[in-house]
mmCIF file of C-alpha atoms in Angstrom:
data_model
loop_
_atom_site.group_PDB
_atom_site.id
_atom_site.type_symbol
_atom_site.label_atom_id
_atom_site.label_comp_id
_atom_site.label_asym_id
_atom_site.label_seq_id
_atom_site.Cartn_x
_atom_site.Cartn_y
_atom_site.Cartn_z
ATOM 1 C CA UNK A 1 26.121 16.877 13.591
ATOM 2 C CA UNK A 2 24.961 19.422 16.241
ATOM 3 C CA UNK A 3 23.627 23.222 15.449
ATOM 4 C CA UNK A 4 23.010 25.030 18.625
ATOM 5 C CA UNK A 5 21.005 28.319 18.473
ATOM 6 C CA UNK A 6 21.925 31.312 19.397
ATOM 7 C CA UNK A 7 20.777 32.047 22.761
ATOM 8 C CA UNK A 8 19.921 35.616 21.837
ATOM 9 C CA UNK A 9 16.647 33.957 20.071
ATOM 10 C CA UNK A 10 13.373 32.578 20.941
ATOM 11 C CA UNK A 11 12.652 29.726 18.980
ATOM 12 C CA UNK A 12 9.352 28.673 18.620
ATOM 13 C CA UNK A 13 7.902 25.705 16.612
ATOM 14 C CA UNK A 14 4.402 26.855 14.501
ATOM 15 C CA UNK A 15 2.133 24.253 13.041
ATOM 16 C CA UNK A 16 -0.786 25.441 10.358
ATOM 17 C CA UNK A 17 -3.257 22.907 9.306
ATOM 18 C CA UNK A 18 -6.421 23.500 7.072
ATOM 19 C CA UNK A 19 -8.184 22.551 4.047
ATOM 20 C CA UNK A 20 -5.879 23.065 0.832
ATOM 21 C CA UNK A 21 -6.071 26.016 -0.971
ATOM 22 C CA UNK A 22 -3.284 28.595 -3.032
ATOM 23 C CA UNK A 23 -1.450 30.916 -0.648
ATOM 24 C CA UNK A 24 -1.618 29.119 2.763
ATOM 25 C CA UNK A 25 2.492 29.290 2.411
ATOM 26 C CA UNK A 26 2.568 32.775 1.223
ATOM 27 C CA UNK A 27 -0.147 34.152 4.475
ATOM 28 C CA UNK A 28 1.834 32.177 6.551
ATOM 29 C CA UNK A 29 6.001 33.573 5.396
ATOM 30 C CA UNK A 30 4.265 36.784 5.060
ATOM 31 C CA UNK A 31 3.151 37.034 9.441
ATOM 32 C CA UNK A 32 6.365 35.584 10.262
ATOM 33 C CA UNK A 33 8.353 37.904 8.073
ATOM 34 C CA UNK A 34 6.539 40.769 9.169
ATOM 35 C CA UNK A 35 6.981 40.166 12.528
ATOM 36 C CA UNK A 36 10.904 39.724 11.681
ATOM 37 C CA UNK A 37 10.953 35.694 12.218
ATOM 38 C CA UNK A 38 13.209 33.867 10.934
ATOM 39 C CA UNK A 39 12.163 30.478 9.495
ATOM 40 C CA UNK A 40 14.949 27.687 10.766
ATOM 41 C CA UNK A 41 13.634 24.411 9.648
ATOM 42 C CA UNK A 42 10.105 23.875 8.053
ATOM 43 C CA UNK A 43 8.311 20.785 6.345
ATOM 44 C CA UNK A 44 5.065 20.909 3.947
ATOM 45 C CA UNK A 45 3.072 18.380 3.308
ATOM 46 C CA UNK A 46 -0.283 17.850 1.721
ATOM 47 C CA UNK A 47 -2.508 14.732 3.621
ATOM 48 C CA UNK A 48 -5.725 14.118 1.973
ATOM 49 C CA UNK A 49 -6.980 17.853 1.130
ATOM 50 C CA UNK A 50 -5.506 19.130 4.141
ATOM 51 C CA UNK A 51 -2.177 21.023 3.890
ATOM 52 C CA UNK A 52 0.019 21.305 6.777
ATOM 53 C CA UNK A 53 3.436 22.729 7.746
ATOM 54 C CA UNK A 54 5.305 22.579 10.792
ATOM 55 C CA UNK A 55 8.177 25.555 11.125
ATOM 56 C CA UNK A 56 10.672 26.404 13.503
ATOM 57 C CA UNK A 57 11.213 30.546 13.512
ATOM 58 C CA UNK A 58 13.549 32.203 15.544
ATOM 59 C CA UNK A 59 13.057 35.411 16.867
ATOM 60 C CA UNK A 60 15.724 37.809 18.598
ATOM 61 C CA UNK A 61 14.374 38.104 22.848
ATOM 62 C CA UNK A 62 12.520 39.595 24.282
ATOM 63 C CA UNK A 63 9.724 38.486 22.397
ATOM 64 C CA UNK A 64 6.061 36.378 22.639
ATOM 65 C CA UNK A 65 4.382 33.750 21.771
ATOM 66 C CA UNK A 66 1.307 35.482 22.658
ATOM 67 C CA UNK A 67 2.569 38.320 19.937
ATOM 68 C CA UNK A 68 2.983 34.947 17.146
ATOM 69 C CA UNK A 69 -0.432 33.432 18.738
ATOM 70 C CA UNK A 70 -2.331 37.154 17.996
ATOM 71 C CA UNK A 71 -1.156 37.863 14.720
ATOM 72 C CA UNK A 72 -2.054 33.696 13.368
ATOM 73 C CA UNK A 73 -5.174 34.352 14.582
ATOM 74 C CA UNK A 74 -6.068 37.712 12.727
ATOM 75 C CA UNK A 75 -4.262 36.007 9.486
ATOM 76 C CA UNK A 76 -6.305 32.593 10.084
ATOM 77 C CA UNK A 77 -9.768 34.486 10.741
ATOM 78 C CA UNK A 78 -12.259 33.166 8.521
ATOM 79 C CA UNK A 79 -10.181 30.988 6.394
ATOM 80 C CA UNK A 80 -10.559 27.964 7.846
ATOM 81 C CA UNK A 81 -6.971 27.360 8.984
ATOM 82 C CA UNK A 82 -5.747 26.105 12.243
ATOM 83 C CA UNK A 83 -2.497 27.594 13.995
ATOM 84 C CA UNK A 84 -0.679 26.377 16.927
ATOM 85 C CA UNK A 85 2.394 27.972 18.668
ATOM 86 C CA UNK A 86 4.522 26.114 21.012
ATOM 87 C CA UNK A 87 7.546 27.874 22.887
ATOM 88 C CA UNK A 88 10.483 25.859 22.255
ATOM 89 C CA UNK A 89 13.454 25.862 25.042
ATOM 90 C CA UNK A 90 17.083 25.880 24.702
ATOM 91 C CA UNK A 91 17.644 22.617 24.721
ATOM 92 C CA UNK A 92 14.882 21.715 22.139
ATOM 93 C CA UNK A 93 16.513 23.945 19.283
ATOM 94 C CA UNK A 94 19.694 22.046 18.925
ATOM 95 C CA UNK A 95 20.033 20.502 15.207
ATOM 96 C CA UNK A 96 20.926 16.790 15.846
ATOM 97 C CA UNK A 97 21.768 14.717 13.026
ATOM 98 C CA UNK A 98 20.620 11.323 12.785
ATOM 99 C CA UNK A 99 23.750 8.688 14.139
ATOM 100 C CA UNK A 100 24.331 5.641 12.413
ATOM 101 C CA UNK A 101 23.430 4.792 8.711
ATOM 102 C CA UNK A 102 21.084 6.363 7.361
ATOM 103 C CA UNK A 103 18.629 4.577 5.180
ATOM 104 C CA UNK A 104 15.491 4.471 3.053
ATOM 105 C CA UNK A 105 12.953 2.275 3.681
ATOM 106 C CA UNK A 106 9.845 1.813 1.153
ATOM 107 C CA UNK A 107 6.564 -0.333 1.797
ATOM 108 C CA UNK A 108 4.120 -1.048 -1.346
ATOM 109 C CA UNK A 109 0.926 -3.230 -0.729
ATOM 110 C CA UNK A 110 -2.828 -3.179 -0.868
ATOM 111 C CA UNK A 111 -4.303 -0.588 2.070
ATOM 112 C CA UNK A 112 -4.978 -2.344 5.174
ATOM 113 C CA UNK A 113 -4.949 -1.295 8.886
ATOM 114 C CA UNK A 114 -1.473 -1.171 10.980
ATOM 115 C CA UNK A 115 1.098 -1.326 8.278
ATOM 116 C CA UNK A 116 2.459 1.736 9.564
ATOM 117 C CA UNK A 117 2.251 0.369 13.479
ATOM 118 C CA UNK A 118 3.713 -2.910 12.515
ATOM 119 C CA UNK A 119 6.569 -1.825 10.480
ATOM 120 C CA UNK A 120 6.890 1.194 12.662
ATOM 121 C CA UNK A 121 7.106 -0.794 15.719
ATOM 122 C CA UNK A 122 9.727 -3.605 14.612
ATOM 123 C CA UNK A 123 12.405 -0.582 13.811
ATOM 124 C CA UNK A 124 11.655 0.687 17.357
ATOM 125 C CA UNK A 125 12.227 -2.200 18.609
ATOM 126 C CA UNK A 126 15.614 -2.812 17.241
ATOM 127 C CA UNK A 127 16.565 0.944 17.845
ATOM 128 C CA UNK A 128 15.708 2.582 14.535
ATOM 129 C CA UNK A 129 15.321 5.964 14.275
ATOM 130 C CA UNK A 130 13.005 7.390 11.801
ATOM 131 C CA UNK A 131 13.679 11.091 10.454
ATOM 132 C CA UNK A 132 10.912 11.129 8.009
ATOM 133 C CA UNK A 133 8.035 9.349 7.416
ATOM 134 C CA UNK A 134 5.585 10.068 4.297
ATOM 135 C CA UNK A 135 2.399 7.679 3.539
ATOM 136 C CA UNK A 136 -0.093 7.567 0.614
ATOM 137 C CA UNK A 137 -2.630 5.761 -1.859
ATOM 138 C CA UNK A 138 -1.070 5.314 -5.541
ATOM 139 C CA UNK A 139 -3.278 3.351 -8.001
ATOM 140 C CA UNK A 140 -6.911 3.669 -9.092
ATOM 141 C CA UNK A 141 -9.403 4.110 -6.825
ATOM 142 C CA UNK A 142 -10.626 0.234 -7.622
ATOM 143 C CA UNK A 143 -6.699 -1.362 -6.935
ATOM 144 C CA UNK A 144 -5.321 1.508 -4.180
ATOM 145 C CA UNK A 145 -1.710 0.774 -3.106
ATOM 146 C CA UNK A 146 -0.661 2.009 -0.343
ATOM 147 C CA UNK A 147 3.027 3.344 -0.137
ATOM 148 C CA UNK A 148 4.878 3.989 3.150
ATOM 149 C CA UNK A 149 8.207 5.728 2.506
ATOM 150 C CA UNK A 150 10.444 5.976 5.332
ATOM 151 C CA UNK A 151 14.342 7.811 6.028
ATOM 152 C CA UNK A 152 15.496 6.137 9.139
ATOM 153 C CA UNK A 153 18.666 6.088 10.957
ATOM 154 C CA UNK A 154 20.127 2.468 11.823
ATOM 155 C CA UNK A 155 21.992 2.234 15.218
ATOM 156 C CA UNK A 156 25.586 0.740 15.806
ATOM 157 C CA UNK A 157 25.537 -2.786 14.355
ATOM 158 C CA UNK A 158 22.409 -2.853 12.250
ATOM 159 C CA UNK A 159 23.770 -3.160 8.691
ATOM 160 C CA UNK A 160 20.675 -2.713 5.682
ATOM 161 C CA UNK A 161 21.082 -6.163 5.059
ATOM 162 C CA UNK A 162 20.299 -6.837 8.966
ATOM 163 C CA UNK A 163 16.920 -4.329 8.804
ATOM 164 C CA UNK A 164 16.038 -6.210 5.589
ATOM 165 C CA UNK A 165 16.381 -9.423 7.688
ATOM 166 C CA UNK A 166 13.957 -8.236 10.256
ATOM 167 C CA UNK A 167 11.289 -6.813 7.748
ATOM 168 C CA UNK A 168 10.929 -10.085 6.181
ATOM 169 C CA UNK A 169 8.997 -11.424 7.987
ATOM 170 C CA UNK A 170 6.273 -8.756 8.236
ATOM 171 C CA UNK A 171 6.594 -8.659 4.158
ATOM 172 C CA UNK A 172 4.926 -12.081 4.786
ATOM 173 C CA UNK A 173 2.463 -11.283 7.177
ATOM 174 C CA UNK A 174 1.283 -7.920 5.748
ATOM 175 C CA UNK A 175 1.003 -9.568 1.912
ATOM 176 C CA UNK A 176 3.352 -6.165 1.181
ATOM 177 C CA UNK A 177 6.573 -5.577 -0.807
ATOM 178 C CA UNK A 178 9.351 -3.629 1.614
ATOM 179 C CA UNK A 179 12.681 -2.800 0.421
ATOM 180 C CA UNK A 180 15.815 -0.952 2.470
ATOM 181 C CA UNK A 181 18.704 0.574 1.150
ATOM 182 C CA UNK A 182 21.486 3.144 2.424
ATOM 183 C CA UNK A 183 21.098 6.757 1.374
ATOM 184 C CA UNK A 184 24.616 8.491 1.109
ATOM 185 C CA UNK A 185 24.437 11.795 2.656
ATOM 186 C CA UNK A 186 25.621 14.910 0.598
ATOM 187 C CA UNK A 187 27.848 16.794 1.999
ATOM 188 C CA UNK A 188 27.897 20.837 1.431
#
């Protein structure tokens, strides 16, 4: 699937990152809506007690990322929030859909250093392409598990039984549990 953008519109992608607290969403909608953004694509996430949120907004031209920059900055004064605006060009703002299979790959185990590198780095290696990635520490604070949930894209002639394959062996070597299975996409 492609989406092209209008190119009529600035696109711009706008990251805010700071400690958690109620209405970091609403301060943030609220500049870009004032400013007559349009929010494209955005993702949410809360990591440890930080929120963050990455957004692409559109914007009809002529207009700045100074103007974006200036009004973050007077929204973000004192609150302990972090905002970054980075022009995006044309050919940055096309929507392209993962190709091949996609799947869903989950890692359980106890927390240890370069699970995410190692698992990571054997779907690079085969051509994997990962769309999402999400991490975190399930359990009591005396037995943590860590989870590592992935949505990847398999290339030409990687089945989920073939990725499965691959990952065994690291299921050995990391003492973790990994599973893979296909995701059907929805269609609307």
């Amino acid at each position: 699937m492609n989406l092209c953008r209008k190119p009529n519109l600035a696109h711009f992608a706008v990251t805010i990152i700071g400690k958690d607290r109620t209405g970091i969403v609403a301060d943030t909608s609220e500049v870009l809506y004032k400013l007559g953004c349009n929010v494209e694509d955005s993702s949410c996430t809360m990591l440890g007690g930080e929120f963050a949120m990455i957004l692409i907004v559109s914007h009809e031209k002529p207009f700045s990322k100074k103007k974006l920059e200036e009004e973050f900055t007077a929204k973000t004064a004192g609150t302990g929030l972090s905002a970054f605006v980075r022009t995006l060009k044309d050919d940055e703002v096309c929507y392209q859909g993962p190709e091949g299979e996609l799947c869903l790959i989950s890692v359980y185990g106890s927390d240890k250093p370069g699970i995410v590198y190692r698992v990571t780095r054997e779907l690079a290696d085969r051509g994997v392409s990962i769309a999402d990635l999400n991490t975190k520490l399930i359990g009591k604070p005396t037995e943590p598990v860590y989870v590592l949930v992935l949505e990847a894209a398999l290339p030409q002639g990687l089945s989920v039984e073939d990725a499965t394959a691959l990952l065994e062996k690291l299921k050995k070597e990391l003492s973790v549990e990994i599973s893979v299975r296909l995701i059907t996409p929805v269609s609307l």
